[in-house]
Short mmCIF file of C-alpha atoms in Angstrom, two decimals:
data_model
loop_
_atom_site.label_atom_id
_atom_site.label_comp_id
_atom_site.label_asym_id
_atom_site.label_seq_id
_atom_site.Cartn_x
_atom_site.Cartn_y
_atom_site.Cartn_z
CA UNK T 1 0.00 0.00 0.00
CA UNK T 2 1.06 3.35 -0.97
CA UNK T 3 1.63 5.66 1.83
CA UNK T 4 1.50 8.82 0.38
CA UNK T 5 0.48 8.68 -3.43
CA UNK T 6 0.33 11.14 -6.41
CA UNK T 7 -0.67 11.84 -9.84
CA UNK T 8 0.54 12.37 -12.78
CA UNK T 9 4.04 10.99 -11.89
CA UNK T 10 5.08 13.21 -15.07
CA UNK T 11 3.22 16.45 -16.80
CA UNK T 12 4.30 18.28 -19.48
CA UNK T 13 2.02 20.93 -20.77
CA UNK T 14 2.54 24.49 -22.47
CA UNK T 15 3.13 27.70 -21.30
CA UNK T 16 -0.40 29.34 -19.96
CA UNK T 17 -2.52 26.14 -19.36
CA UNK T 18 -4.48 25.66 -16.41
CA UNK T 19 -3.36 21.78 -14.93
CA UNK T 20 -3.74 19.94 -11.36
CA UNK T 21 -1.83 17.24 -9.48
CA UNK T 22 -3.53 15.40 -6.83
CA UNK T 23 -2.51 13.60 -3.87
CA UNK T 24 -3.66 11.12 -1.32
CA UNK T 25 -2.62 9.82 1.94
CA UNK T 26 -3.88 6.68 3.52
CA UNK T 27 -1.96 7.49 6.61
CA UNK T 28 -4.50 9.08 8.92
CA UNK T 29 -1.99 12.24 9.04
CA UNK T 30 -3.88 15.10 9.95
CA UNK T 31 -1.50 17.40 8.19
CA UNK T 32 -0.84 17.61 4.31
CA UNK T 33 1.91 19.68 2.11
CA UNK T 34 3.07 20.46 -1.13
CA UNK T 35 6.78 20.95 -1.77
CA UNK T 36 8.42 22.74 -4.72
CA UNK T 37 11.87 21.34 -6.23
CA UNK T 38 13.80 23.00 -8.31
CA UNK T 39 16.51 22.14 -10.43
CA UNK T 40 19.05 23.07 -8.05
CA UNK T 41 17.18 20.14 -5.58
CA UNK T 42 16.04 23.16 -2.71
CA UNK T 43 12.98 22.11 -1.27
CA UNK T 44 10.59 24.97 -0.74
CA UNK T 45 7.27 24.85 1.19
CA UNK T 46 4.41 25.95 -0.73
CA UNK T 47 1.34 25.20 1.55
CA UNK T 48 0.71 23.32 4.55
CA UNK T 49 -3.03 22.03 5.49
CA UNK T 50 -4.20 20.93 8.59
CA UNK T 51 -7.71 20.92 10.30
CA UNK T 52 -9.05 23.17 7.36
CA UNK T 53 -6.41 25.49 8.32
CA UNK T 54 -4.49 26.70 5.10
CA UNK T 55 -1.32 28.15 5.69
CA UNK T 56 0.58 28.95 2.75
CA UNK T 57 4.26 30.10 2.27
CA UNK T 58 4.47 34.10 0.67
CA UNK T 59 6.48 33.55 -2.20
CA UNK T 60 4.22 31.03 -3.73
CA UNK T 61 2.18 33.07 -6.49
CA UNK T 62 -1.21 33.10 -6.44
CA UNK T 63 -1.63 31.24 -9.79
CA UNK T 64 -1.28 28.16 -7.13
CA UNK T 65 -4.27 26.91 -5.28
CA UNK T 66 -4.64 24.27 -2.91
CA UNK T 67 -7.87 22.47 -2.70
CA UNK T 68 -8.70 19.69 0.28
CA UNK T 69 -11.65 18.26 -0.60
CA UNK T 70 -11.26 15.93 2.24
CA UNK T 71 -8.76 15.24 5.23
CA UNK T 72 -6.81 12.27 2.96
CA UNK T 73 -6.59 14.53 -0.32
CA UNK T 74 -4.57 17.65 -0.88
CA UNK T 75 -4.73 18.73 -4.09
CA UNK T 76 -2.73 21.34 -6.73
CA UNK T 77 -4.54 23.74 -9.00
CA UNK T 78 -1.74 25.79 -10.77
CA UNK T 79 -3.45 28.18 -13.61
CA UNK T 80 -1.66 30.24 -16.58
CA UNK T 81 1.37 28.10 -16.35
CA UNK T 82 4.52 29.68 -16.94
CA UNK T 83 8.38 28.37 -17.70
CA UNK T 84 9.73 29.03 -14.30
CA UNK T 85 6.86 26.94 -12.83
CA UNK T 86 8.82 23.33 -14.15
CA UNK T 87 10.00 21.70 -11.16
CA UNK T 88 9.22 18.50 -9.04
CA UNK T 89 6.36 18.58 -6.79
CA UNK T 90 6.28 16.83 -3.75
CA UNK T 91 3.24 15.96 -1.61
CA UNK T 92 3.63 14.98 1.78
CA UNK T 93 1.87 14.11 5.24
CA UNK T 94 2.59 14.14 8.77
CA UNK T 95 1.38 13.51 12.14
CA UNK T 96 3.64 15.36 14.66
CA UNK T 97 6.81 14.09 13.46
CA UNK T 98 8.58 13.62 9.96
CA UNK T 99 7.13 14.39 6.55
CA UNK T 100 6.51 11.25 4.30
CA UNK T 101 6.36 12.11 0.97
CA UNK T 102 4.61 11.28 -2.46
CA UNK T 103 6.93 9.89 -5.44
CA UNK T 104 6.80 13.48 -6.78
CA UNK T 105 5.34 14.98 -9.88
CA UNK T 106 7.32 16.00 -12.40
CA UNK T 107 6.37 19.32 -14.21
CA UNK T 108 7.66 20.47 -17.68
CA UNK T 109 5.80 23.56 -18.80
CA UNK T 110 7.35 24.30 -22.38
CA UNK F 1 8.93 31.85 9.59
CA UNK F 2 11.94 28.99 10.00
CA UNK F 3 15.05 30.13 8.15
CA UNK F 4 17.63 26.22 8.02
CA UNK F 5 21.02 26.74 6.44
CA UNK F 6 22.84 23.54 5.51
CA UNK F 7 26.68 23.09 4.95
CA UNK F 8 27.94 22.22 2.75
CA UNK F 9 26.01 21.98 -0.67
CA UNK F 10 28.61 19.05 -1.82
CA UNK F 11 30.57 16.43 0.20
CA UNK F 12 33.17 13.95 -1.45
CA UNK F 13 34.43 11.51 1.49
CA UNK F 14 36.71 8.23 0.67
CA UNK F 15 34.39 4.98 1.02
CA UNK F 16 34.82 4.15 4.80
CA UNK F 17 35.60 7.86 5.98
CA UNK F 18 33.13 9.58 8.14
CA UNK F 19 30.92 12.37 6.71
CA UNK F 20 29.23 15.50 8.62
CA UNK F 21 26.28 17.84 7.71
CA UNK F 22 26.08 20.83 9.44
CA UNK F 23 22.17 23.09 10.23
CA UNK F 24 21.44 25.85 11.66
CA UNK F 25 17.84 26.85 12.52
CA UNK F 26 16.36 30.11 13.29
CA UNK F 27 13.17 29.73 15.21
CA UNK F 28 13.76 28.83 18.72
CA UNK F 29 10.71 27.28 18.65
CA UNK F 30 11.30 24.88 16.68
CA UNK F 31 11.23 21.23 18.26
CA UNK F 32 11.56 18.58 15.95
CA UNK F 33 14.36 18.42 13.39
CA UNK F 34 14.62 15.13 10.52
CA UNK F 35 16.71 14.32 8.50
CA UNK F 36 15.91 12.60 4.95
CA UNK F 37 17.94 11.07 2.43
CA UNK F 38 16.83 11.41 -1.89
CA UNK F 39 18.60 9.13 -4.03
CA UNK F 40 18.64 9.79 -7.59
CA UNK F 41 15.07 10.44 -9.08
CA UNK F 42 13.45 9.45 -5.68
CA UNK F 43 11.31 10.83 -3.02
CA UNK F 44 13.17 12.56 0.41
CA UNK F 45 13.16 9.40 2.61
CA UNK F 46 13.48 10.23 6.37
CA UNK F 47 16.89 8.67 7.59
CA UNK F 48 16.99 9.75 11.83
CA UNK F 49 15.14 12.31 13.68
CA UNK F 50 16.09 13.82 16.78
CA UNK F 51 13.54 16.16 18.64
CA UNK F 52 14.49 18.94 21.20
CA UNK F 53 14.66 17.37 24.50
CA UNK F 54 17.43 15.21 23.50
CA UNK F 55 21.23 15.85 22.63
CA UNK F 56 22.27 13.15 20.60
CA UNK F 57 20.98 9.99 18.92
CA UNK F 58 22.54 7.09 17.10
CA UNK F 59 21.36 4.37 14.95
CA UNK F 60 24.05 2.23 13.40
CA UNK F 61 26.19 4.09 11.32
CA UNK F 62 23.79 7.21 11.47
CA UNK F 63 24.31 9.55 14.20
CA UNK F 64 22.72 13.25 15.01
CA UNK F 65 23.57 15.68 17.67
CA UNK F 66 21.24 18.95 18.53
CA UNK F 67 22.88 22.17 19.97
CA UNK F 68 19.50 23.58 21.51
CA UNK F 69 21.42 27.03 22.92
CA UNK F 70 23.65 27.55 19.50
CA UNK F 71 20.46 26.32 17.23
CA UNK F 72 22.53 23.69 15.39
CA UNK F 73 22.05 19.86 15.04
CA UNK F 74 24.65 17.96 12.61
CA UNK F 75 24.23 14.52 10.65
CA UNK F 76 26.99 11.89 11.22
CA UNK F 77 27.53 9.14 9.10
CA UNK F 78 30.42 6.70 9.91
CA UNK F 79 32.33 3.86 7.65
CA UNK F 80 30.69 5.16 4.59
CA UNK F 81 29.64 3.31 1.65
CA UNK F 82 28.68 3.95 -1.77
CA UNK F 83 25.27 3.27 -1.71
CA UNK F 84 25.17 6.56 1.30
CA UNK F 85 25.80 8.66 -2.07
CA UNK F 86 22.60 10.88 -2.20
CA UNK F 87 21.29 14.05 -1.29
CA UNK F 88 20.74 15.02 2.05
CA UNK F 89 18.34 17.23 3.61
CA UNK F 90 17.80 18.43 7.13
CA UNK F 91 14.69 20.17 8.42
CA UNK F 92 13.11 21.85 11.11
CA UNK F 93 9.19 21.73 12.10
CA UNK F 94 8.13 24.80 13.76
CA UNK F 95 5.40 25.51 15.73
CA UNK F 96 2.97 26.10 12.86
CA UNK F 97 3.71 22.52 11.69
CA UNK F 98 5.68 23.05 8.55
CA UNK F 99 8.42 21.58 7.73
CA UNK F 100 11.45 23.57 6.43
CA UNK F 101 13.85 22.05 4.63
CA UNK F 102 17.74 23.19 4.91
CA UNK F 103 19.32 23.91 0.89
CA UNK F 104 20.48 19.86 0.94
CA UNK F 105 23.89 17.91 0.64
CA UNK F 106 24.72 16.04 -2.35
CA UNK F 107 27.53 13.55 -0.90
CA UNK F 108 29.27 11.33 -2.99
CA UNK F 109 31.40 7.96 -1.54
CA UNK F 110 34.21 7.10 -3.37
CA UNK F 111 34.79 3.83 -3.74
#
């Protein structure tokens, strides 16, 4: 069983779509993330979710939405791509201790 | 929020030689610091944890110490191998429950 699962595994898509990725956590965690990689491998925080409370990180542009529909799925709504936005995305969950992550979502906007 | 600088960005050790990663943290606050390991391609896998009560913890060739006062905690890996060839990444959770991530450590074990 996967702990932490996500899809697409890869995306590539052109410059001003509108695309998602969704996770899903059979975990029980009560908290959820999304991570941004870059191609230098830093690991930013984007958003955090926990008990319907959305916390999100002040760089992220607002072209990036998270949507929870539920406390097992955190879900990313990224509209009018753009270049700089290829990375890998990482989805994670926790319950008061470390971060287990998705496999990661690989984004190529050309 | 958290602000975790990691030294260095790239470690080459002999295989067998011992290897150190070095974080600082900002937020005083924070209480629980992980580290994770990402091979090639891979997800951030956590490795050892160490939360802010304790000093020091060890398992097999994995060790990490926590410097509450000086807000540092360092990774210690002993007798390398080459399969310990990854990046790194230590993190701090602060007391809004995120977890920040230091800038990571690609070491490489030379065989």
């Amino acid at each position: 069983d996967t702990a932490v699962s996500q899809t697409p595994k890869y995306l590539v898509t052109q410059m001003g779509n509108d695309k998602s990725i969704k996770c899903e956590q059979n975990l029980g965690h009560d908290t959820m993330y999304w991570y941004k990689q870059d191609s230098k491998k830093f690991l930013k925080i984007m958003f955090s979710y926990n008990n319907k409370e959305l916390i999100i990180n002040e760089t992220v542009p607002n072209r990036f939405s998270p949507k929870s529909p539920d406390k097992a799925h955190l879900n990313l709504h990224i509209n009018s791509l753009e270049l700089g936005d290829s990375a890998v995305y990482f989805c994670a969950s926790s319950q008061d201790r470390d971060a287990f992550f998705g496999q990661g979502t690989r984004l190529t906007v050309v | 929020g958290e602000n975790v600088e990691q030294h260095p960005s790239t470690l080459s050790v002999q295989e067998g030689d011992s290897a150190v990663i070095k974080c600082t943290y900002s937020d005083s606050a924070s209480n629980y610091f992980p580290w994770y390991k990402q091979e090639l391609g891979k997800r951030p896998q956590l490795i050892i944890d160490i939360r802010s009560n304790v000093g020091e913890k060890k398992d097999q060739r994995i060790a990490v110490t926590l410097n509450k006062t000086a807000k540092h905690f360092s990774l210690h890996i002993t007798e390398t191998q080459p399969e310990d060839s990854a990046v790194y990444f230590c993190a701090a959770l602060n007391t809004g429950n995120q977890f920040y991530f230091g800038t990571g450590t690609s070491l490489t074990v030379i065989p």
